[in-house]
CSV table of C-alpha atoms in Angstrom, one decimal:
chain,number,residue,atom,x,y,z
A,1,MET,CA,-88.4,-85.1,64.5
A,2,LEU,CA,-88.4,-85.7,60.8
A,3,LYS,CA,-90.3,-82.4,60.1
A,4,ARG,CA,-87.6,-80.3,61.9
A,5,ARG,CA,-84.8,-81.8,59.7
A,6,ASP,CA,-86.8,-81.0,56.5
A,7,ALA,CA,-87.3,-77.3,57.5
A,8,ALA,CA,-83.6,-76.8,58.3
A,9,GLY,CA,-82.6,-78.4,55.0
A,10,PHE,CA,-84.9,-76.1,53.1
A,11,ASN,CA,-83.6,-73.0,54.8
A,12,LEU,CA,-79.9,-73.8,54.0
A,13,ALA,CA,-80.7,-74.5,50.4
A,14,PHE,CA,-82.6,-71.2,50.0
A,15,LEU,CA,-79.7,-69.3,51.6
A,16,ASP,CA,-77.3,-71.0,49.2
A,17,VAL,CA,-79.3,-70.0,46.2
A,18,MET,CA,-79.6,-66.4,47.4
A,19,ALA,CA,-75.9,-66.2,48.1
A,20,CYS,CA,-75.1,-67.5,44.6
A,21,GLY,CA,-77.5,-65.1,43.0
A,22,LEU,CA,-76.0,-62.2,45.0
A,23,GLY,CA,-72.5,-63.3,44.0
A,24,ALA,CA,-73.6,-63.5,40.4
A,25,VAL,CA,-75.0,-60.0,40.5
A,26,ILE,CA,-71.8,-58.6,42.1
A,27,LEU,CA,-69.7,-60.3,39.4
A,28,ILE,CA,-71.9,-58.8,36.7
A,29,PHE,CA,-71.4,-55.3,38.2
A,30,MET,CA,-67.7,-55.8,38.4
A,31,LEU,CA,-67.4,-56.9,34.8
A,32,VAL,CA,-69.5,-54.0,33.6
A,33,LYS,CA,-67.4,-51.5,35.5
A,34,PHE,CA,-64.1,-53.1,34.3
A,35,ASN,CA,-65.3,-52.8,30.7
A,36,ALA,CA,-66.3,-49.3,31.1
A,37,THR,CA,-63.0,-48.4,32.7
A,38,THR,CA,-60.9,-50.0,30.0
A,39,SER,CA,-62.8,-48.7,27.1
A,40,THR,CA,-63.4,-45.0,28.0
A,41,PRO,CA,-60.6,-42.9,29.7
A,42,SER,CA,-61.6,-40.6,32.5
A,43,ASP,CA,-61.4,-36.8,32.4
A,44,GLU,CA,-58.5,-36.7,34.8
A,45,GLU,CA,-56.4,-39.0,32.6
A,46,THR,CA,-57.2,-36.9,29.6
A,47,ARG,CA,-56.1,-33.7,31.4
A,48,LEU,CA,-52.8,-35.4,32.5
A,49,GLN,CA,-52.1,-36.6,29.0
A,50,THR,CA,-52.6,-33.1,27.6
A,51,GLU,CA,-50.3,-31.5,30.2
A,52,ILE,CA,-47.7,-34.1,29.4
A,53,ALA,CA,-47.9,-33.3,25.7
A,54,GLN,CA,-47.6,-29.6,26.4
A,55,GLN,CA,-44.6,-30.1,28.7
A,56,GLN,CA,-42.9,-32.2,26.0
A,57,ALA,CA,-43.5,-29.5,23.4
A,58,LEU,CA,-42.2,-26.8,25.7
A,59,ALA,CA,-39.1,-29.0,26.5
A,60,GLU,CA,-38.4,-29.4,22.7
A,61,GLN,CA,-38.8,-25.6,22.2
A,62,LEU,CA,-36.4,-24.9,25.1
A,63,THR,CA,-33.9,-27.4,23.6
A,64,ARG,CA,-34.0,-25.6,20.2
A,65,LEU,CA,-33.5,-22.2,21.9
A,66,LEU,CA,-30.6,-23.6,23.9
A,67,ASP,CA,-29.0,-25.0,20.8
A,68,ASN,CA,-29.4,-21.6,19.0
A,69,ASN,CA,-27.9,-19.7,21.9
A,70,ASN,CA,-25.0,-22.1,22.0
A,71,GLN,CA,-24.4,-21.6,18.3
A,72,GLN,CA,-24.6,-17.8,18.7
A,73,LEU,CA,-22.2,-18.0,21.6
A,74,THR,CA,-19.8,-20.0,19.5
A,75,ASP,CA,-20.0,-17.5,16.6
A,76,THR,CA,-19.5,-14.6,19.0
A,77,GLN,CA,-16.4,-16.3,20.5
A,78,ARG,CA,-15.0,-16.9,17.1
A,79,ALA,CA,-15.6,-13.2,16.1
A,80,ALA,CA,-14.0,-12.1,19.4
A,81,ASP,CA,-10.9,-14.3,18.7
A,82,SER,CA,-10.6,-12.9,15.2
A,83,ALA,CA,-10.9,-9.3,16.5
A,84,GLN,CA,-8.3,-10.0,19.1
A,85,MET,CA,-5.9,-11.3,16.5
A,86,GLN,CA,-6.4,-8.1,14.4
A,87,ILE,CA,-5.9,-6.0,17.5
A,88,ASP,CA,-2.7,-7.9,18.3
A,89,ALA,CA,-1.4,-7.4,14.7
A,90,LEU,CA,-2.2,-3.7,14.7
A,91,SER,CA,-0.6,-3.3,18.1
A,92,GLU,CA,2.6,-5.0,16.8
A,93,GLN,CA,2.5,-2.8,13.7
A,94,ALA,CA,2.1,0.3,15.8
A,95,ARG,CA,5.0,-0.8,18.1
A,96,GLN,CA,7.3,-1.3,15.1
A,97,THR,CA,6.3,2.1,13.7
A,98,GLN,CA,7.0,3.8,17.0
A,99,GLN,CA,10.3,2.0,17.3
A,100,ALA,CA,11.3,3.1,13.7
A,101,ALA,CA,10.2,6.7,14.5
A,102,ALA,CA,12.2,6.6,17.8
A,103,ASP,CA,15.3,5.3,15.9
A,104,LYS,CA,15.1,8.0,13.3
A,105,SER,CA,14.5,10.7,16.0
A,106,ALA,CA,17.6,9.4,17.9
A,107,VAL,CA,19.6,9.7,14.7
A,108,LEU,CA,18.3,13.2,14.1
A,109,ALA,CA,19.1,14.2,17.7
A,110,ASN,CA,22.7,12.8,17.3
A,111,LEU,CA,23.0,14.8,14.1
A,112,GLU,CA,21.8,18.0,15.7
A,113,LYS,CA,24.3,17.5,18.5
A,114,ALA,CA,27.1,17.0,16.0
A,115,VAL,CA,26.1,20.1,14.2
A,116,ALA,CA,25.9,22.1,17.4
A,117,ALA,CA,29.4,20.9,18.4
A,118,ALA,CA,30.9,21.6,14.9
A,119,ALA,CA,29.3,25.0,14.4
A,120,PRO,CA,31.6,28.0,14.7
A,121,LYS,CA,31.0,31.0,17.0
A,122,GLN,CA,31.1,33.3,14.0
A,123,ALA,CA,30.3,32.3,10.4
A,124,ASP,CA,32.4,33.5,7.5
A,125,ASP,CA,31.7,36.8,5.9
A,126,PRO,CA,28.3,36.0,4.2
A,127,LEU,CA,29.4,37.8,1.0
A,128,ALA,CA,32.7,35.9,0.7
A,129,LEU,CA,32.0,33.1,-1.7
A,130,LYS,CA,35.4,31.4,-1.3
A,131,GLY,CA,36.6,28.8,1.2
A,132,LYS,CA,36.7,25.1,1.4
A,133,GLY,CA,36.5,24.4,5.1
A,134,GLU,CA,33.1,22.7,5.4
A,135,GLU,CA,34.5,20.4,8.0
A,136,ARG,CA,34.7,23.4,10.3
A,137,TYR,CA,30.9,23.9,10.1
A,138,LEU,CA,29.2,20.6,9.7
A,139,LEU,CA,29.8,16.9,10.0
A,140,GLY,CA,28.4,15.1,7.0
A,141,LEU,CA,27.1,17.9,4.7
A,142,LYS,CA,29.4,18.2,1.7
A,143,VAL,CA,28.6,20.1,-1.5
A,144,GLU,CA,29.4,17.7,-4.4
A,145,GLY,CA,28.4,16.8,-7.9
A,146,ARG,CA,29.0,18.0,-11.4
A,147,GLN,CA,25.5,19.4,-12.0
A,148,ILE,CA,24.2,20.9,-8.8
A,149,GLY,CA,20.8,22.5,-8.2
A,150,ILE,CA,19.9,24.7,-5.2
A,151,LEU,CA,16.4,25.7,-4.2
A,152,LEU,CA,16.0,28.6,-1.7
A,153,ASP,CA,12.6,28.9,-0.1
A,154,ASN,CA,11.7,32.6,0.2
A,155,SER,CA,8.1,32.1,1.4
A,156,ALA,CA,6.6,34.3,4.2
A,157,SER,CA,7.4,31.7,6.9
A,158,MET,CA,11.2,32.0,6.2
A,159,ALA,CA,11.1,35.4,8.1
A,160,ASP,CA,10.9,33.9,11.6
A,161,GLU,CA,10.4,30.7,13.6
A,162,LYS,CA,7.3,31.6,15.6
A,163,LEU,CA,3.9,31.9,13.9
A,164,ILE,CA,3.0,35.2,15.7
A,165,ASP,CA,6.2,36.8,14.5
A,166,ILE,CA,5.7,35.5,10.9
A,167,LEU,CA,2.3,37.2,10.9
A,168,ARG,CA,3.9,40.4,12.2
A,169,TYR,CA,6.5,40.3,9.3
A,170,LYS,CA,3.7,39.7,6.8
A,171,VAL,CA,2.4,43.2,7.4
A,172,SER,CA,5.9,44.8,7.7
A,173,SER,CA,7.8,46.5,4.9
A,174,ASN,CA,10.1,44.7,2.5
A,175,ALA,CA,13.1,46.2,4.2
A,176,GLU,CA,12.1,44.7,7.6
A,177,ARG,CA,11.4,41.3,6.1
A,178,GLN,CA,14.8,41.3,4.4
A,179,THR,CA,16.5,41.8,7.8
A,180,ALA,CA,14.5,39.2,9.7
A,181,PRO,CA,16.9,36.9,11.6
A,182,LYS,CA,15.8,33.6,10.2
A,183,TRP,CA,15.8,35.0,6.6
A,184,GLN,CA,19.4,36.2,7.2
A,185,ARG,CA,20.4,32.7,8.2
A,186,SER,CA,18.7,31.2,5.2
A,187,LYS,CA,20.5,33.5,2.8
A,188,ARG,CA,23.9,32.8,4.5
A,189,ALA,CA,23.1,29.0,4.1
A,190,ALA,CA,22.6,29.5,0.3
A,191,LYS,CA,25.9,31.4,0.1
A,192,TRP,CA,27.6,28.8,2.2
A,193,LEU,CA,26.6,26.2,-0.4
A,194,LEU,CA,27.8,28.4,-3.3
A,195,ALA,CA,31.2,29.0,-1.5
A,196,ARG,CA,31.8,25.2,-1.5
A,197,LEU,CA,30.9,24.2,-5.0
A,198,PRO,CA,33.4,21.8,-6.6
A,199,ALA,CA,35.6,23.7,-9.1
A,200,GLU,CA,34.4,21.7,-12.1
A,201,ALA,CA,30.7,21.9,-11.2
A,202,LYS,CA,27.9,23.9,-12.7
A,203,VAL,CA,25.1,25.2,-10.5
A,204,THR,CA,21.4,26.2,-11.1
A,205,LEU,CA,19.7,28.2,-8.4
A,206,PHE,CA,16.0,29.0,-8.0
A,207,ALA,CA,14.3,30.9,-5.3
A,208,PHE,CA,10.7,29.8,-4.8
A,209,ASN,CA,7.6,30.8,-2.9
A,210,GLN,CA,4.3,30.8,-4.8
A,211,GLN,CA,6.2,30.6,-8.0
A,212,PRO,CA,9.8,29.6,-8.8
A,213,ASN,CA,12.3,32.4,-9.7
A,214,GLN,CA,15.5,31.5,-11.5
A,215,LEU,CA,18.5,33.5,-10.2
A,216,GLY,CA,21.8,34.3,-12.0
A,217,PRO,CA,22.6,35.4,-15.6
A,218,SER,CA,21.9,32.0,-17.0
A,219,ALA,CA,20.3,28.6,-16.1
A,220,GLN,CA,23.7,26.9,-15.4
A,221,LEU,CA,26.6,28.8,-14.0
A,222,ALA,CA,30.2,27.6,-13.8
A,223,ALA,CA,31.5,27.3,-10.2
A,224,ASN,CA,34.7,29.0,-11.2
A,225,ASP,CA,32.9,32.0,-12.7
A,226,ALA,CA,33.4,34.5,-9.8
A,227,LYS,CA,31.5,37.3,-11.6
A,228,ALA,CA,28.4,35.2,-12.2
A,229,LEU,CA,28.4,33.9,-8.6
A,230,GLY,CA,28.8,37.5,-7.4
A,231,GLN,CA,25.7,38.5,-9.3
A,232,LEU,CA,23.9,35.5,-7.8
A,233,ALA,CA,24.8,36.6,-4.3
A,234,GLN,CA,23.5,40.1,-5.0
A,235,GLN,CA,20.2,38.7,-6.3
A,236,ILE,CA,19.9,36.5,-3.1
A,237,ASP,CA,20.2,39.7,-1.0
A,238,GLN,CA,17.4,41.3,-2.9
A,239,LEU,CA,14.9,38.5,-2.2
A,240,VAL,CA,11.9,39.2,0.2
A,241,PRO,CA,10.2,36.4,2.2
A,242,GLU,CA,6.6,36.5,1.1
A,243,GLN,CA,3.6,34.4,-0.2
A,244,GLY,CA,3.1,30.7,0.1
A,245,THR,CA,5.3,27.7,-0.6
A,246,ASN,CA,4.9,25.8,-3.9
A,247,LEU,CA,7.5,23.0,-3.7
A,248,GLN,CA,6.1,21.2,-6.7
A,249,ALA,CA,6.5,24.1,-9.1
A,250,ALA,CA,10.1,24.7,-7.8
A,251,LEU,CA,11.1,21.0,-8.3
A,252,MET,CA,9.6,20.9,-11.8
A,253,ALA,CA,11.3,24.2,-12.8
A,254,ILE,CA,14.8,23.2,-11.7
A,255,LYS,CA,14.4,19.8,-13.3
A,256,GLN,CA,13.6,21.5,-16.6
A,257,ALA,CA,16.4,24.0,-16.3
A,258,ASN,CA,19.0,21.4,-15.5
A,259,PRO,CA,17.9,18.0,-16.7
A,260,ALA,CA,21.3,16.5,-16.0
A,261,MET,CA,21.3,17.5,-12.3
A,262,ASP,CA,22.8,14.9,-10.1
A,263,HIS,CA,22.7,16.7,-6.7
A,264,LEU,CA,20.0,18.9,-5.3
A,265,TYR,CA,20.2,21.1,-2.2
A,266,ILE,CA,17.0,22.6,-0.7
A,267,ILE,CA,16.9,25.3,2.0
A,268,THR,CA,13.4,25.4,3.4
A,269,ASP,CA,11.5,25.4,6.8
A,270,GLY,CA,8.6,23.1,6.4
A,271,LEU,CA,6.0,21.3,4.2
A,272,PRO,CA,4.5,23.1,1.1
A,273,THR,CA,1.2,24.9,1.2
A,274,LEU,CA,0.5,25.2,-2.5
A,275,GLY,CA,0.6,22.9,-5.5
A,276,VAL,CA,0.4,23.1,-9.3
A,277,GLN,CA,-3.2,23.4,-10.4
A,278,ASP,CA,-3.6,20.5,-12.7
A,279,ALA,CA,-5.7,17.3,-13.0
A,280,GLN,CA,-3.4,15.4,-10.7
A,281,LEU,CA,-3.9,17.8,-7.9
A,282,LYS,CA,-7.7,17.6,-8.2
A,283,LYS,CA,-7.4,13.9,-7.5
A,284,LEU,CA,-6.5,14.7,-3.9
A,285,ARG,CA,-10.1,14.7,-2.9
A,286,GLN,CA,-9.3,14.5,0.8
A,287,CYS,CA,-7.9,18.1,0.6
A,288,PRO,CA,-10.3,20.2,-1.4
A,289,SER,CA,-8.6,23.4,-0.3
A,290,LEU,CA,-5.6,22.6,-2.5
A,291,TYR,CA,-7.6,23.0,-5.8
A,292,SER,CA,-10.5,25.2,-4.6
A,293,GLY,CA,-8.4,28.3,-3.8
A,294,GLY,CA,-8.8,28.0,0.0
A,295,SER,CA,-6.7,30.3,2.1
A,296,THR,CA,-5.8,27.7,4.8
A,297,ILE,CA,-4.4,24.2,4.7
A,298,ASP,CA,-4.1,21.8,7.7
A,299,GLY,CA,-1.0,19.7,8.6
A,300,ASN,CA,-2.3,16.4,7.2
A,301,CYS,CA,-3.0,18.0,3.8
A,302,ARG,CA,0.4,19.6,3.7
A,303,LEU,CA,1.9,16.2,4.2
A,304,ILE,CA,-0.3,14.8,1.4
A,305,LEU,CA,0.7,17.7,-0.8
A,306,PHE,CA,4.4,17.1,-0.1
A,307,GLY,CA,4.1,13.5,-1.2
A,308,HIS,CA,2.2,14.6,-4.3
A,309,SER,CA,4.9,17.2,-5.2
A,310,VAL,CA,7.8,14.7,-4.8
A,311,ARG,CA,6.0,12.1,-7.0
A,312,GLN,CA,5.2,14.6,-9.7
A,313,ALA,CA,8.9,15.7,-9.8
A,314,ALA,CA,9.9,12.1,-10.2
A,315,PHE,CA,13.6,12.6,-9.7
A,316,GLN,CA,15.9,9.8,-10.8
A,317,ASN,CA,19.6,9.4,-9.9
A,318,VAL,CA,19.5,12.7,-8.0
A,319,SER,CA,20.9,13.0,-4.5
A,320,VAL,CA,18.5,15.2,-2.5
A,321,ASN,CA,19.8,17.1,0.5
A,322,VAL,CA,17.7,19.4,2.7
A,323,VAL,CA,18.7,22.2,5.1
A,324,LEU,CA,15.5,22.4,7.3
A,325,MET,CA,15.3,25.7,9.2
A,326,PRO,CA,13.2,25.8,12.4
A,327,LEU,CA,9.4,26.5,12.2
A,328,GLU,CA,6.8,26.4,14.9
A,329,GLY,CA,3.7,24.2,14.2
A,330,ASP,CA,5.0,21.8,11.5
A,331,PRO,CA,5.9,18.6,13.3
A,332,ASP,CA,5.7,16.3,10.3
A,333,ALA,CA,8.2,18.2,8.2
A,334,ALA,CA,11.4,16.6,9.7
A,335,GLN,CA,10.1,13.0,9.2
A,336,ALA,CA,8.9,13.7,5.7
A,337,TYR,CA,12.1,15.3,4.5
A,338,TRP,CA,14.1,12.6,6.3
A,339,ASN,CA,12.4,9.9,4.4
A,340,TRP,CA,12.8,11.7,1.1
A,341,THR,CA,16.5,12.4,1.5
A,342,SER,CA,17.4,9.0,2.9
A,343,ASN,CA,15.6,7.3,0.0
A,344,ASN,CA,17.6,9.4,-2.5
A,345,GLY,CA,21.1,9.1,-1.1
A,346,GLY,CA,21.2,12.5,0.6
A,347,MET,CA,20.8,13.8,4.1
A,348,LEU,CA,18.6,16.1,6.2
A,349,LEU,CA,20.3,18.9,8.2
A,350,SER,CA,18.6,20.7,11.0
A,351,PRO,CA,21.1,23.4,11.6
A,352,ALA,CA,22.3,24.6,15.0
A,353,GLU,CA,21.4,28.1,16.0
A,354,GLY,CA,24.9,29.5,15.2
A,355,TRP,CA,25.0,28.1,11.7
A,356,PRO,CA,26.0,29.3,9.2
């Protein structure tokens, strides 16, 4: 019995030793694996960390791009707002200009109606230089002043209203051009002015086309000198509408002939086509045909030339009045002459068909 108990005790002790040894071995393996895991990262962890870093860099790049786009959008919006403000300002300026033009057109239309209502069926004898009834003909146009100047345009366009008819008259004889309907009216208008000169006035008269031409026996004629005015009327009848229109030369000539002139009356049909060839004219670089001898000139350059002619004449204390005969294809003339006369205390007349 005692031997059995000894054998069992031995077996249990051996098993205990083996179990402890096995546990120690397992603990050693676990400690070794734990140290290996904590000291050296795995390939998977390295890959994940690399991807995270790449994603963070990409996110930062996208953030910078977004910030740049937002700044560009802000700048674009500011530019658009500024452009809109400029557009609004220009639109308002255009509206005001159109309104001013409409107002002036309305005044001109009313004046034309008044002229049409006041014009007689038959004008006075064009050769009769006496008579005082200007109220029978026009409402507003009155010949006044002590030193009076008259410019009569006898350029080729004064023959007729339509361009095709003007071209036809250009190749016609002098006798045919002298009898052209529009030219007949223009001559009667000049005589109408002469017939209504104040008794104490003196008058200077130039016809002008390419060059100014002084009419009458002297530069200044007394209004009560019937003989001198008769000679003046005869010279008007001998004029022929031809060549271009040099308003600048005419203004400078009449200013020199009558430096004390206080009232100026101009009978014409449109804007000038020629200017005085000098250094000032050559400064108008936008219209080279003016100083290069070109045969044609457009409407914009005629308007520029008109402003240049008026500035070069430099009238002071002279009331300017214009009788504007009709002409096809010169739409800027009425506005330009209106501005000039209104700024100089005068008036623009666009005569009715029956006047004078």
